[in-house]
Coordinates of C-alpha atoms and ligand atoms in Angstrom, one line a residue:
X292 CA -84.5 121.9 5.9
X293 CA -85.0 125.1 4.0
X294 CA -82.2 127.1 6.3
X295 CA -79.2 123.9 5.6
X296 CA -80.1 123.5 1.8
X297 CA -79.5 127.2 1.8
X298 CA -76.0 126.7 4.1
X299 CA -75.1 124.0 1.8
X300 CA -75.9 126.4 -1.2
X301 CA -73.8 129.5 -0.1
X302 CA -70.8 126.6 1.2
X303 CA -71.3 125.3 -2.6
X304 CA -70.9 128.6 -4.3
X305 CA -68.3 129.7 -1.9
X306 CA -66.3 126.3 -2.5
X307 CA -66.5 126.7 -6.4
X308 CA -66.3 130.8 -6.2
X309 CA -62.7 130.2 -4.4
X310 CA -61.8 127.4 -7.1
X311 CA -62.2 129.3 -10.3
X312 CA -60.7 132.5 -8.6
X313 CA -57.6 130.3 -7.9
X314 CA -57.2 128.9 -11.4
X315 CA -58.1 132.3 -13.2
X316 CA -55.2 133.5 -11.2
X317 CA -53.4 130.9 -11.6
X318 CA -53.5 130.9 -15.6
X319 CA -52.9 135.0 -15.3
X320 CA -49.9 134.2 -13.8
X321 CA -48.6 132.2 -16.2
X322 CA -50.2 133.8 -19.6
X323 CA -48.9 137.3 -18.4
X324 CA -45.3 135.9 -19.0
X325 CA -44.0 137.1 -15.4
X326 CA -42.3 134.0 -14.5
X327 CA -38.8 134.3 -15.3
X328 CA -35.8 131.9 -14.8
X329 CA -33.4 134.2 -15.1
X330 CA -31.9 136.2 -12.2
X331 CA -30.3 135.2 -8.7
X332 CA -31.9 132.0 -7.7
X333 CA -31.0 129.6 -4.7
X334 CA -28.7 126.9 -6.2
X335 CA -29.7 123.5 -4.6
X336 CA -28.5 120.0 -4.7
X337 CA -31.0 117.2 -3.5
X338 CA -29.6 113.7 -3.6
X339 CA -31.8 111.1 -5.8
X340 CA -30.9 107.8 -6.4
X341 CA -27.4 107.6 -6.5
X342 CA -27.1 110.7 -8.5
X343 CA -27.8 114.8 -7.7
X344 CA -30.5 117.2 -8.6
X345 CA -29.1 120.3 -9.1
X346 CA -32.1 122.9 -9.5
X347 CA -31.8 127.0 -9.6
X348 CA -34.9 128.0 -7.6
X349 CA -36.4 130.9 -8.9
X350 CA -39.5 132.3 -6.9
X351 CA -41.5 135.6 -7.7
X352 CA -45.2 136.7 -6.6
X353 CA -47.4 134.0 -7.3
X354 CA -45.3 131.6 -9.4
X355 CA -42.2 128.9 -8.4
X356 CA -39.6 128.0 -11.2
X357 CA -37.2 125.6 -10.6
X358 CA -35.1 124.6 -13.7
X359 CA -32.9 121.7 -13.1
X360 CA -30.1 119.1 -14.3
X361 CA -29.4 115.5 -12.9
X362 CA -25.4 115.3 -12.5
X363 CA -23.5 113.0 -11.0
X364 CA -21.7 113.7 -7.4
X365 CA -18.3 115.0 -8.2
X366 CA -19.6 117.6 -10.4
X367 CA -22.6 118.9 -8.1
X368 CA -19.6 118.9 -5.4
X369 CA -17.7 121.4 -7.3
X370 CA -20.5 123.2 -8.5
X371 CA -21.5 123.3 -5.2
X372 CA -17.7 124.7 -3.9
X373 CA -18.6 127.5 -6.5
X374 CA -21.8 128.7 -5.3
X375 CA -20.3 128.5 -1.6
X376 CA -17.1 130.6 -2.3
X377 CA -17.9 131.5 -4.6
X378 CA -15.7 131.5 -6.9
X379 CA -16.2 132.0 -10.8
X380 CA -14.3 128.2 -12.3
X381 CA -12.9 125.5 -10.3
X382 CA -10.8 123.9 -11.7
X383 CA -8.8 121.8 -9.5
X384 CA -10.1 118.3 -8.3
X385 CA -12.9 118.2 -6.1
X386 CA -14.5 115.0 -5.0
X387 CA -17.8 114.4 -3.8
X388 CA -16.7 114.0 -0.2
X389 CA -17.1 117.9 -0.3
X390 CA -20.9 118.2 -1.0
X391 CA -23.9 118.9 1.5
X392 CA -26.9 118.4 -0.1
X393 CA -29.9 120.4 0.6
X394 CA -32.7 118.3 2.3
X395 CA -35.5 117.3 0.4
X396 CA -38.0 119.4 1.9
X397 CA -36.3 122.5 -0.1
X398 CA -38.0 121.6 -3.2
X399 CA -41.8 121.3 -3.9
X400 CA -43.0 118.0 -4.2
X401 CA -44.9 118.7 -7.6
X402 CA -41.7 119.1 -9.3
X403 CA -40.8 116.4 -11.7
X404 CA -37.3 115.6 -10.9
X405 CA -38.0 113.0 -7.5
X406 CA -38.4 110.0 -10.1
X407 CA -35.6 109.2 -12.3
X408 CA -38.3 107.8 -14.6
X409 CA -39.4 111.6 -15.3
X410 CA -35.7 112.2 -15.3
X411 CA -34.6 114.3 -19.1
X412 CA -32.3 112.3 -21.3
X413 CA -28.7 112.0 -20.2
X414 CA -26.7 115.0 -21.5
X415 CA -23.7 113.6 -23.5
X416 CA -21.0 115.8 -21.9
X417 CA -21.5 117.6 -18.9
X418 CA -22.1 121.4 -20.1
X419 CA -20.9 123.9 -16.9
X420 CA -22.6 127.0 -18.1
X421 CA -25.7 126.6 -15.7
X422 CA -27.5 125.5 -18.9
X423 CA -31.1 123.9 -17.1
X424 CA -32.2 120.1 -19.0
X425 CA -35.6 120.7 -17.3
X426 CA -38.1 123.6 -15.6
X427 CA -40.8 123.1 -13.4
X428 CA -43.0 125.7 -13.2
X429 CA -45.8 126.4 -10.3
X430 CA -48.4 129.5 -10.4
X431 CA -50.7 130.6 -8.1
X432 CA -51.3 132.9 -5.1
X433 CA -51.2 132.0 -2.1
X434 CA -49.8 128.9 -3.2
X435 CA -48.8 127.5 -6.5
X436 CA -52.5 125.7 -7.9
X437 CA -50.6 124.1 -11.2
X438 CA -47.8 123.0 -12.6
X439 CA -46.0 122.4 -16.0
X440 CA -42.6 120.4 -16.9
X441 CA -40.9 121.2 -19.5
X442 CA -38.1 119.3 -21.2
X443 CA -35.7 121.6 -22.4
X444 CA -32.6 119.0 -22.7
X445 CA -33.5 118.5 -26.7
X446 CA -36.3 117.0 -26.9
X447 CA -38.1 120.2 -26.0
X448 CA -41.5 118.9 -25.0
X449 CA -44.2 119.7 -22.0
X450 CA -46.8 118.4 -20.1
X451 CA -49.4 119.6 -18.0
X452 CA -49.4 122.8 -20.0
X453 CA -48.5 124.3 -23.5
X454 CA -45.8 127.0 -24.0
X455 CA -46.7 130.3 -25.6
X456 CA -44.7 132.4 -27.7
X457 CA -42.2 134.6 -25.3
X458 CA -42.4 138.8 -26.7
X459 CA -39.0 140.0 -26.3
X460 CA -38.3 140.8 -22.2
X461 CA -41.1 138.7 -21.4
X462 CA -40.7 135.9 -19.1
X463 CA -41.9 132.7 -20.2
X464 CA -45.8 132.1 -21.0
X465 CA -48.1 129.2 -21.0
X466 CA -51.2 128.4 -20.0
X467 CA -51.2 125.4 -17.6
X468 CA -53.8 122.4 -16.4
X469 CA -52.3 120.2 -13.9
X470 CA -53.6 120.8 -10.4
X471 CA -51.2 120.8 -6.9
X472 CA -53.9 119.1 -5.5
X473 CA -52.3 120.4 -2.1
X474 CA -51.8 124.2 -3.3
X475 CA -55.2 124.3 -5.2
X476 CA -57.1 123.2 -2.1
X477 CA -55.6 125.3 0.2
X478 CA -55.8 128.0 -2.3
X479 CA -59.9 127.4 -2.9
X480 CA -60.5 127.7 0.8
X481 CA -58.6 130.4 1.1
X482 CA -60.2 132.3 -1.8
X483 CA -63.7 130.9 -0.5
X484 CA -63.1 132.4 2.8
X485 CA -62.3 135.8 1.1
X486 CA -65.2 135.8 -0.8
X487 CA -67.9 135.4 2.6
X488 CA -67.2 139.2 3.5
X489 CA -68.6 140.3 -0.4
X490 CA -71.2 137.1 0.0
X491 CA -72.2 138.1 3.5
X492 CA -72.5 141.9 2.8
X493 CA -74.5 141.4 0.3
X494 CA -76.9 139.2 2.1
X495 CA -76.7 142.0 5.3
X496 CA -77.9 144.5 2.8
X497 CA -80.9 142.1 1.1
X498 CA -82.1 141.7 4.7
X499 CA -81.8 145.5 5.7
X500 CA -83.8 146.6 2.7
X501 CA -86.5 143.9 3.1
X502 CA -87.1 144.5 6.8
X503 CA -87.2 148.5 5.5
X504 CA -89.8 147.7 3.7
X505 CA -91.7 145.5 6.1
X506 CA -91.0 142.3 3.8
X507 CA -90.0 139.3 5.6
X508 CA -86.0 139.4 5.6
X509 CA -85.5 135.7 4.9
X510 CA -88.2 135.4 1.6
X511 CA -89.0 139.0 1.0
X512 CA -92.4 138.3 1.3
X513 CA -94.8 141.4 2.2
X514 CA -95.3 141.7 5.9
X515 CA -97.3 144.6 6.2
X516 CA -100.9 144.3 7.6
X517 CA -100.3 140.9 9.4
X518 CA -100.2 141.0 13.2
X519 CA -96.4 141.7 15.7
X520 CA -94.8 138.6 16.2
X521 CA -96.6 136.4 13.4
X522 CA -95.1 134.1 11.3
X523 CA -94.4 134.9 7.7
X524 CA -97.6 132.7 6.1
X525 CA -94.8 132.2 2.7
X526 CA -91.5 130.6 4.0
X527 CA -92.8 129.8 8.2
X528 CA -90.1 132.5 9.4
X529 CA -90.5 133.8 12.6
X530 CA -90.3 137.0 14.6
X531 CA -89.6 139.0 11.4
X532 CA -92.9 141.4 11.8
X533 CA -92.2 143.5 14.5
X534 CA -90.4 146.9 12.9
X535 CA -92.3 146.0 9.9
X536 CA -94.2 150.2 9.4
X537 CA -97.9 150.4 9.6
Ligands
LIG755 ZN1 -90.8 134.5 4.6

């Protein structure tokens, strides 16, 4: 009984251990201001309910960004005809028999844009600098733990996080509380895992230095004087005596 409440102690520790290190790396990530939507992303176009996501995927070390715009299927065709060329301004007519939209799986299923109810406002004309409406934004390492949305069409609002103020250069900077449930899982175990070769060292070392000094390794009761092969009379463990010095 003793040895499992222990087992279920360490797990227990280890489980939470690779939780917080997830989130505290999580909320580096994205207080350190290194995610930045600026610089060569992947240009993809998802269909959604009759209409086109058309996201710039941005991806760094630890962090996702994906800022996007809903548009209808003519224009995602020629913007698409611009990233294939690619050529700087179409201008000629394109029609939508032209685009190939990415599949879905291309885009993280945290991000907001797979329900038009989460969809920004409708721009009134359509603006063809790459101008983004939205950003999703997912930290973390391995995997991105959290996410935040933000609405940048105008009404310039977030959730699942609050924006920081941006220092010149910096990328952008918030600090962020909505769990991938997916990505923070997977990240806990993984930093749970990482953290038995410190946790087990550690407990390799308590044992050496008891049995050094003839204490019993799994109490640290004192040993010495009692008989080879006897049971340690505090905790009932076994076997322990036998290099314990005269
Ligand atoms: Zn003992």
């Amino acid at each position: 009984v003793r040895r499992a409440r222990r087992a279920i102690l360490i797990l227990l520790v280890l489980g939470v251990g690779g939780a917080v290190i997830s989130t505290a790396i999580a909320e580096y990530i994205g207080w350190s201001g290194r995610v930045k939507c600026e610089a060569s992303p992947q240009h993809r176009f998802v269909a959604i309910g009759g209409k086109v996501v058309w996201a710039e995927d941005f991806k760094g070390a630890g962090w996702r960004c994906l800022s996007w715009t809903v548009t209808d299927r003519d224009s995602a065709a020629a913007a698409q005809y611009e990233y294939d060329k690619p050529v700087k301004f179409y201008s000629g007519h394109l029609d939508s028999s032209y685009l190939h939209p990415d599949a879905p799986e291309t885009l993280p299923r945290w991000a907001h844009l797979w329900d038009p109810a989460d969809w920004p406002p409708e721009q009134k004309e359509y603006v063809y600098v790459p101008l983004f409406t939205a950003a999703d934004m997912g930290v973390g390492w391995p995997l991105p733990a959290f996410t935040i949305y933000w609405d940048t069409s105008g009404r310039n609002e977030w959730r699942g996080g609050t924006m920081l103020a941006t220092p010149r250069g910096s990328g952008l900077r918030f600090w962020v509380w909505r769990p991938i449930a997916r990505g923070l899982l997977l990240d806990s175990l993984f930093w749970a895992a990482a953290l038995l070769v410190p946790v087990g060292t550690a407990r390799s070392l308590i044992k050496l230095r008891r049995r050094r000094r003839g204490a019993c390794t799994a109490c640290g009761y004192d040993l010495r004087g009692l008989a080879d092969g006897a049971l340690c009379p505090e905790c009932g463990a076994a076997g322990r005596v036998a290099s314990a010095p005269a």
